[in-house]
CSV table of C-alpha atoms in Angstrom, one decimal:
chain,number,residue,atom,x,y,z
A,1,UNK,CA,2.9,-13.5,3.2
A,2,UNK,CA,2.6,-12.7,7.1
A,3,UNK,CA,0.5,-11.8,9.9
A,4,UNK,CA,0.8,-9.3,12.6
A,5,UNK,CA,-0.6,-8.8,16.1
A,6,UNK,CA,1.9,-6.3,17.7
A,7,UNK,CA,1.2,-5.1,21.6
A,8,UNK,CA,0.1,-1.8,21.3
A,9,UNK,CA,-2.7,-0.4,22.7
A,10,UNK,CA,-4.8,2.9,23.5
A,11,UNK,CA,-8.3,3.1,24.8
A,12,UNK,CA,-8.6,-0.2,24.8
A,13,UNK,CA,-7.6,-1.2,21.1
A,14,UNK,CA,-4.3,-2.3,19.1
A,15,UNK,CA,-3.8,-2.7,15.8
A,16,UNK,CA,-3.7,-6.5,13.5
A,17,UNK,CA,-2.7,-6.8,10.0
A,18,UNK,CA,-2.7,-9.7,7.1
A,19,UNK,CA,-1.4,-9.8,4.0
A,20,UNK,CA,-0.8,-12.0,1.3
A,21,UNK,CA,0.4,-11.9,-2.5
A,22,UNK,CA,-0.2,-14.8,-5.1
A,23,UNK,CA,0.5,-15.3,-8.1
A,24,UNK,CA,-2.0,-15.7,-11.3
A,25,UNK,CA,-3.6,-17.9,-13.1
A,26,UNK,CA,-2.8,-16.2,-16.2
A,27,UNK,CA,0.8,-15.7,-14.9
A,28,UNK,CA,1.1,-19.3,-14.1
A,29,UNK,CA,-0.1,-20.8,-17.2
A,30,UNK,CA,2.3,-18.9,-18.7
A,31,UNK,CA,5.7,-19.9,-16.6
A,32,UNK,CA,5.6,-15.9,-15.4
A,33,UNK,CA,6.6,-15.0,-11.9
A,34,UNK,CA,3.9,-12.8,-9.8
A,35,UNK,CA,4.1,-9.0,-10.5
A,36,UNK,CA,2.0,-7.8,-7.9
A,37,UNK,CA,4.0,-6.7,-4.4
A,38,UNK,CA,3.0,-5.5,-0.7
A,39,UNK,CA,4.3,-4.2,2.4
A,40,UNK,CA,3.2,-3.0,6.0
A,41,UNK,CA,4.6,-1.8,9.3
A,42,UNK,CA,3.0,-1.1,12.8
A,43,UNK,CA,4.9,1.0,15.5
A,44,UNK,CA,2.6,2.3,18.6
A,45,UNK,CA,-0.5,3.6,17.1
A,46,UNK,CA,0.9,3.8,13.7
A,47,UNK,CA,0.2,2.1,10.9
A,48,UNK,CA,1.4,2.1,6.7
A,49,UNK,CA,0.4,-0.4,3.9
A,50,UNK,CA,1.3,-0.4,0.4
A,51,UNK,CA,0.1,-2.5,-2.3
A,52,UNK,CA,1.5,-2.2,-6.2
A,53,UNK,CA,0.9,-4.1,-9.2
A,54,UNK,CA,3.5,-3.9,-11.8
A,55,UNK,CA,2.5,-3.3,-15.6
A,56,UNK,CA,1.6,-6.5,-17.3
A,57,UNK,CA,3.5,-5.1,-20.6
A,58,UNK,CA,6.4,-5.4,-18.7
A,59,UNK,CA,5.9,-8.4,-16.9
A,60,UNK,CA,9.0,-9.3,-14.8
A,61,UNK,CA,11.2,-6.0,-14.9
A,62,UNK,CA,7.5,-4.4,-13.6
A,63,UNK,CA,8.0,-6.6,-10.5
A,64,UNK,CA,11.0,-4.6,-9.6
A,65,UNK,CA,9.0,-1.6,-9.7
A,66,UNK,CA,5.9,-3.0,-7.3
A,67,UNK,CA,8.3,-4.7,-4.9
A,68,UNK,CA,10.5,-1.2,-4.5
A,69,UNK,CA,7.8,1.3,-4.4
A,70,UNK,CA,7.2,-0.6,-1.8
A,71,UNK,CA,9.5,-1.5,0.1
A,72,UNK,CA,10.1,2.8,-0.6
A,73,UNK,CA,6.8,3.8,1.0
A,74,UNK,CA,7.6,1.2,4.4
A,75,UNK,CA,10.8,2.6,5.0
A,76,UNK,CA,10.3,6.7,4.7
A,77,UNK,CA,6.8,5.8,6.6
A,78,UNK,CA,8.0,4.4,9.7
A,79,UNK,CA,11.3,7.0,9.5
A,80,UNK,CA,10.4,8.0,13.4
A,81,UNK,CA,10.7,12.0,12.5
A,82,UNK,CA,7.9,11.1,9.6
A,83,UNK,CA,5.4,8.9,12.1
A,84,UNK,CA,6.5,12.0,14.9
A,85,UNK,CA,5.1,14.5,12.1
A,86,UNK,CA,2.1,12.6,11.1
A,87,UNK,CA,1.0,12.5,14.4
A,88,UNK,CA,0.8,16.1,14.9
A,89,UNK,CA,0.4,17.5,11.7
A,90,UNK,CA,-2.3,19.5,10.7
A,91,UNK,CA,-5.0,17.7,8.2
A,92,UNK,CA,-3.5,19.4,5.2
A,93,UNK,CA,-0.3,18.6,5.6
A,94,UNK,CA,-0.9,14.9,6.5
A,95,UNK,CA,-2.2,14.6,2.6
A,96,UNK,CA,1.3,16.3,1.5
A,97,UNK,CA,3.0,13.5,3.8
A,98,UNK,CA,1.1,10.9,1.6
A,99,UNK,CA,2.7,12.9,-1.6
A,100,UNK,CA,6.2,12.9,-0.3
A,101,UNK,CA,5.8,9.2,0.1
A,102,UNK,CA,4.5,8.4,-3.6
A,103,UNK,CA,7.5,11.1,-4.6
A,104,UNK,CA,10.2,9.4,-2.5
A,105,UNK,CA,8.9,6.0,-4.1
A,106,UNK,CA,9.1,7.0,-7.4
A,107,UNK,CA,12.6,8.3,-7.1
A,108,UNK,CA,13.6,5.3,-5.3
A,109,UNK,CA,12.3,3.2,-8.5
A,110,UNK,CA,13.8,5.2,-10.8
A,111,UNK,CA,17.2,4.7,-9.3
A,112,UNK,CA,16.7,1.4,-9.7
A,113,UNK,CA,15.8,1.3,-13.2
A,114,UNK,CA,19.3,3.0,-13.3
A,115,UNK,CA,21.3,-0.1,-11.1
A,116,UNK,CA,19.4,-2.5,-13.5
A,117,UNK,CA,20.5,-0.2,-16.8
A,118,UNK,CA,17.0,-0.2,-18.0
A,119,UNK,CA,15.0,2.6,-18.6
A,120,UNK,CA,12.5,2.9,-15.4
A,121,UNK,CA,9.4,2.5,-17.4
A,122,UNK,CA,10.0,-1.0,-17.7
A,123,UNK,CA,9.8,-0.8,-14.2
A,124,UNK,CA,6.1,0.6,-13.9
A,125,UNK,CA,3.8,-0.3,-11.5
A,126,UNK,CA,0.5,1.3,-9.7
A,127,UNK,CA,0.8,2.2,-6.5
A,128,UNK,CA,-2.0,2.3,-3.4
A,129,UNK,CA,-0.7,3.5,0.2
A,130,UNK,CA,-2.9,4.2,3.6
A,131,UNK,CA,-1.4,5.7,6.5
A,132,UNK,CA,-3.2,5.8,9.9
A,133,UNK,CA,-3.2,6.3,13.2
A,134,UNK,CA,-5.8,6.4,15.9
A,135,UNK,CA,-7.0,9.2,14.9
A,136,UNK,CA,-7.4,10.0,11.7
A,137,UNK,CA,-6.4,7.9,8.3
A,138,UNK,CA,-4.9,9.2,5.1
A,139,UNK,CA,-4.5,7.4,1.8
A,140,UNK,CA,-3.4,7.6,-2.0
A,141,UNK,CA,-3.4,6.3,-5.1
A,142,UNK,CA,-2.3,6.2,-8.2
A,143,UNK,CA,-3.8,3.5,-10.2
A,144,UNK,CA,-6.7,0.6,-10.3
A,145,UNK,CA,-6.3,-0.5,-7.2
A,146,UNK,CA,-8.7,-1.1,-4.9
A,147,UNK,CA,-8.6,1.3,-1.1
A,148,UNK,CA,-11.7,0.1,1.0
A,149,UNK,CA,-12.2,1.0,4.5
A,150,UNK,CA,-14.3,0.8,7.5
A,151,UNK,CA,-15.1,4.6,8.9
A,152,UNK,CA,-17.8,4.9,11.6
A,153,UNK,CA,-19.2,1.2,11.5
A,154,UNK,CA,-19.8,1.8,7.5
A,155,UNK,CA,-17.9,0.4,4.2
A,156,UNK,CA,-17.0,2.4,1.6
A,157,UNK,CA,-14.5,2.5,-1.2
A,158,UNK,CA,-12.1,5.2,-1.6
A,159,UNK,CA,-9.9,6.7,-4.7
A,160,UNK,CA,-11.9,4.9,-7.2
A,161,UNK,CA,-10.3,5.5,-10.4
A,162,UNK,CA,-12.3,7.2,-13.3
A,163,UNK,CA,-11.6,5.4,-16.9
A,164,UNK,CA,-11.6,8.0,-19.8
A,165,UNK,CA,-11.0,6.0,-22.1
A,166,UNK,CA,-10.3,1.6,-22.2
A,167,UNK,CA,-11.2,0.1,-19.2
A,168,UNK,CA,-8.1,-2.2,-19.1
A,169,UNK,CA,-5.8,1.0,-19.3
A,170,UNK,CA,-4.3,2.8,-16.0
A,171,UNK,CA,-2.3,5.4,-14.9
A,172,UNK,CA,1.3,4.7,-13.4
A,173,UNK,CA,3.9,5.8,-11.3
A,174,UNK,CA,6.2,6.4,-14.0
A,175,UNK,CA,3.6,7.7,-16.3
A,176,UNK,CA,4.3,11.8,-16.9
A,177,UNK,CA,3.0,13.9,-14.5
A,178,UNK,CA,1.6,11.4,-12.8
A,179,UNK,CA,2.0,13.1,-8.9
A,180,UNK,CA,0.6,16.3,-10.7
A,181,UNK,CA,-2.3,14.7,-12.4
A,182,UNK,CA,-3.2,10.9,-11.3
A,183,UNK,CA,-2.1,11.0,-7.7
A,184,UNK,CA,-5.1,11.5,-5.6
A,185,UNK,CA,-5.4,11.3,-1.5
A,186,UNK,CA,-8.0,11.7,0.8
A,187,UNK,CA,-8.1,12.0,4.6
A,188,UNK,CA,-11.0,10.3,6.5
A,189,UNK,CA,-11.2,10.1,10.3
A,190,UNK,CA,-13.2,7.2,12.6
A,191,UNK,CA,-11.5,4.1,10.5
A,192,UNK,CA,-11.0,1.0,12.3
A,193,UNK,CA,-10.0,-1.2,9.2
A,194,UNK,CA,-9.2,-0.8,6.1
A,195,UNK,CA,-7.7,-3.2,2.6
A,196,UNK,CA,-5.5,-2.3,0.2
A,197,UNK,CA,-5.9,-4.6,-3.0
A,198,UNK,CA,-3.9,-4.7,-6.2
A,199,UNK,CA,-6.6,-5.2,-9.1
A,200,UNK,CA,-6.9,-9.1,-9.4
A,201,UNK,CA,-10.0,-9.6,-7.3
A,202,UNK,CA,-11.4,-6.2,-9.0
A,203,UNK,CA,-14.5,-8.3,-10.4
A,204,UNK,CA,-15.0,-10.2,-6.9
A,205,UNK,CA,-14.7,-7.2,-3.9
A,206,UNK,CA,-16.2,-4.5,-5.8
A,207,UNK,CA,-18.8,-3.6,-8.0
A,208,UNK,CA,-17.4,-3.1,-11.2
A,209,UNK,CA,-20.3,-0.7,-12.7
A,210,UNK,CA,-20.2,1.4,-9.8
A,211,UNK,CA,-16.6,0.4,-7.8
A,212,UNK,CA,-18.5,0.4,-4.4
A,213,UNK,CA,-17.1,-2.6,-2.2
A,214,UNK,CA,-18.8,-5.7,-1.9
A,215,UNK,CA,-19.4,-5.4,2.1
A,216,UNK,CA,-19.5,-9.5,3.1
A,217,UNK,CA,-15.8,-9.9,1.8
A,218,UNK,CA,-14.5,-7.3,3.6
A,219,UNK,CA,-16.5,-7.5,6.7
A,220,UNK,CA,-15.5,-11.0,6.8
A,221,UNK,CA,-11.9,-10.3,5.9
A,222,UNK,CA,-11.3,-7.9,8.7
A,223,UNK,CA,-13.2,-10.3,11.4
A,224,UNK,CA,-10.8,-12.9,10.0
A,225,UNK,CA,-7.8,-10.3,10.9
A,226,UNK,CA,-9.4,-9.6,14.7
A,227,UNK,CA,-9.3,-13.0,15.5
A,228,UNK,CA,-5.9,-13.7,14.2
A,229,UNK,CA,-6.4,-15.5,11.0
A,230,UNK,CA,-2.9,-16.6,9.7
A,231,UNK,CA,-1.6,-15.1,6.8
A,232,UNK,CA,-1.1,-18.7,5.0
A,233,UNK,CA,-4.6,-19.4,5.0
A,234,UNK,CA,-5.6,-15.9,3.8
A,235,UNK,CA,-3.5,-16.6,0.5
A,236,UNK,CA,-4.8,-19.9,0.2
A,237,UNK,CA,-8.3,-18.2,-0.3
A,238,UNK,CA,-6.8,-15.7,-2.6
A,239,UNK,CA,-5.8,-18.9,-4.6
A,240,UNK,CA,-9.0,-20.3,-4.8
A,241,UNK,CA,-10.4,-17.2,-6.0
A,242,UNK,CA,-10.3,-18.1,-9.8
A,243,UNK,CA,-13.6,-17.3,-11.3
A,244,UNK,CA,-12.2,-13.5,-11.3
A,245,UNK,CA,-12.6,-12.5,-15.4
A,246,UNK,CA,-8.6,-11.4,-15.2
A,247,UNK,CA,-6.5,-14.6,-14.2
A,248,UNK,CA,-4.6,-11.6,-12.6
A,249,UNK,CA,-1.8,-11.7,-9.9
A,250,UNK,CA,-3.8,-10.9,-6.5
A,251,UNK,CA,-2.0,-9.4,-3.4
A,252,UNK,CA,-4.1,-7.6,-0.5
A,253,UNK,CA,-3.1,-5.9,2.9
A,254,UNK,CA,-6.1,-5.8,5.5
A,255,UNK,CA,-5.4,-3.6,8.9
A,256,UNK,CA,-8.0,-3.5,11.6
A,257,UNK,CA,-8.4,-2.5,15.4
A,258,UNK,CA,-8.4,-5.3,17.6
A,259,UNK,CA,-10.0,-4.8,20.9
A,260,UNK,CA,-7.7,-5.6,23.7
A,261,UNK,CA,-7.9,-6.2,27.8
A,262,UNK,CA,-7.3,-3.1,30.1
A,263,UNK,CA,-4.0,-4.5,31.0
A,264,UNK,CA,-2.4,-4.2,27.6
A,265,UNK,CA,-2.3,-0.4,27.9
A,266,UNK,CA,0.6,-0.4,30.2
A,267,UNK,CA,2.4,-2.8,27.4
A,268,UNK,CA,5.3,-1.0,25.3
A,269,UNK,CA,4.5,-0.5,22.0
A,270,UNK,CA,5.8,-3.0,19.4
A,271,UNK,CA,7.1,-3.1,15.9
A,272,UNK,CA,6.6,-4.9,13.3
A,273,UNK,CA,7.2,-4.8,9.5
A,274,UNK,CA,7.1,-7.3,6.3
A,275,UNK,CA,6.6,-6.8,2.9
A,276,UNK,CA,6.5,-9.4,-0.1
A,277,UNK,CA,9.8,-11.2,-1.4
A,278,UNK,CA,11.6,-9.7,-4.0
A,279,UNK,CA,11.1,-10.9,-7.2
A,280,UNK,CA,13.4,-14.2,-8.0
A,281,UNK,CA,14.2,-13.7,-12.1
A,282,UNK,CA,16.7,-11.1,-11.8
A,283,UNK,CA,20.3,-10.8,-10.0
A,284,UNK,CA,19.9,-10.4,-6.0
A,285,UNK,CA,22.0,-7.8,-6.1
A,286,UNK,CA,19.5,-5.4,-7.2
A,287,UNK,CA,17.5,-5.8,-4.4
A,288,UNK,CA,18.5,-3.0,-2.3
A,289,UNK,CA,19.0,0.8,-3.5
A,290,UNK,CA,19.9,2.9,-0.5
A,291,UNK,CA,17.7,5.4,0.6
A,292,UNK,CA,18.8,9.4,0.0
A,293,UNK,CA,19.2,11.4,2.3
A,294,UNK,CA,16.2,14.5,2.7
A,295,UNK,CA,18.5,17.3,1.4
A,296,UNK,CA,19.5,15.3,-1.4
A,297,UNK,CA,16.3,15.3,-3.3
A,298,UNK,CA,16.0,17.1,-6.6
A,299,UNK,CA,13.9,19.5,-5.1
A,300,UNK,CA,12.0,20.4,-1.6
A,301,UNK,CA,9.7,18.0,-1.0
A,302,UNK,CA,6.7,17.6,0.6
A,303,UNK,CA,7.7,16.8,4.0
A,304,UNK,CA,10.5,18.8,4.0
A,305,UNK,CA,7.9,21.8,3.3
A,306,UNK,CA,5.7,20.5,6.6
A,307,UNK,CA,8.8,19.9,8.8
A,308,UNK,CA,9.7,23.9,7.9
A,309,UNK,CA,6.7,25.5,8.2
């Protein structure tokens, strides 16, 4: 778990981040590690979180596939030709960027599955991703996690995934088609915070009837953030959090705009990243799949599309 209050500025604001990743009750009780993984990076005015929960039928392999989706999604984000081509992107295209992400991730997964010689649904996992910069913010999902953010001085949540049938199923990564049918983005502008949150504190930040956010927690959470709450005693809270109706692994990433003084805008931008530790119950060399290079993806993707066009 980590905190972050790089030195960028513009107009008077820089961006903070928290996160934090603990494991269950449930989990615990049951000698099982914590299948839930995070990560985030800030360079300049840029900002990408990632939160994933890995399936609890697979409990343990899943955690490969939450900790390298994304560890995935923060290093194709902060690739400078991808943060060059968000920021200048037209609206459209900054929704494909978010595809190309979730595609990139999933291939990256799925060669891991291969290294590990299983097959890569044992490796499932949700996935939840925002991208942002001062100027407008983009995010996806596939999944029950939870996307909240703060757009114009107003909460809302975003992405909320519609149950058709039990309300303990989801959709995953893995699962077919799921970039064709389960993936969905959406672009908002004005944000100045928002919370990615795997599905552990469903019952306690949302409503569950109606899966609007419960304002107080995250109001409070992102004040927290401005004033430089350490990331220690943000997962402490998450462990006291136990009356949740899941005993579930709980990880959460919270970005907000911190005001700063007019003589941080001469400052060089910083840049920071951290993500959650890999998962301990399988051999360390599997931690690290190399990333392919653009023209070797089974087909064009997303960005290469927007970079061509």
């Amino acid at each position: 778990m980590t905190s972050a209050l790089p030195g960028s500025s513009r107009a008077g604001y820089r961006w903070a981040a928290c996160a934090a990743s603990v494991t269950g009750r449930e989990h615990r009780h049951r000698g099982l590690g914590c299948d839930d993984a995070y990560s985030f990076g800030i360079t300049g005015d840029f900002v990408v979180a990632a939160v994933a929960d890995g399936a609890g039928s697979v409990t343990g392999t899943s955690a490969w596939g939450a900790y390298i989706a994304c560890r995935a999604v923060l290093d194709n984000a902060l690739r400078p030709d991808f943060v060059d081509h968000y920021r200048h992107c037209a609206p459209n295209e900054a929704e494909g960027l978010i595809h190309w992400l979730f595609e990139s991730a999933l291939e990256r997964v799925t060669r891991q599955a291969a290294l590990m010689d299983l097959d890569s649904g044992l490796l499932a996992t949700t996935l939840s991703v925002g991208v942002t910069d001062y100027q407008r913010a983009v995010f996806g999902q596939v999944g029950d996690g939870v996307i909240a953010a703060e757009c114009d001085g107003m909460v809302e949540t975003l992405l909320i995934e519609r149950k058709d049938g039990y309300a303990n199923t989801t959709s995953f990564l893995q699962s077919d088609h799921a970039l064709d049918h389960h993936l969905r983005t959406t672009l908002r502008t004005g944000v100045t915070a928002f919370a990615l949150s795997t599905d552990g504190m469903l019952y306690k930040i949302t409503d569950v009837a109606s899966g609007q956010a419960y304002e107080p927690f995250f109001l409070d959470s992102w004040q927290h953030v401005r004033a430089g709450a350490s990331a220690d005693k943000f997962g402490e809270l998450l462990n006291t959090i136990e009356d949740d109706q899941t005993g579930d692994d709980k990880t959460m990433v919270l970005v907000a705009t911190v005001p700063t003084g007019p003589q941080s805008s001469d400052m060089p931008p910083e840049s920071i990243r951290d993500h959650s530790i890999p998962p301990s119950n399988l051999a360390a060399e599997t931690t690290t799949v190399p990333i392919a290079p653009m023209h070797r993806h089974r087909r064009r993707t997303w960005f290469e599309s927007a970079r061509r066009s």
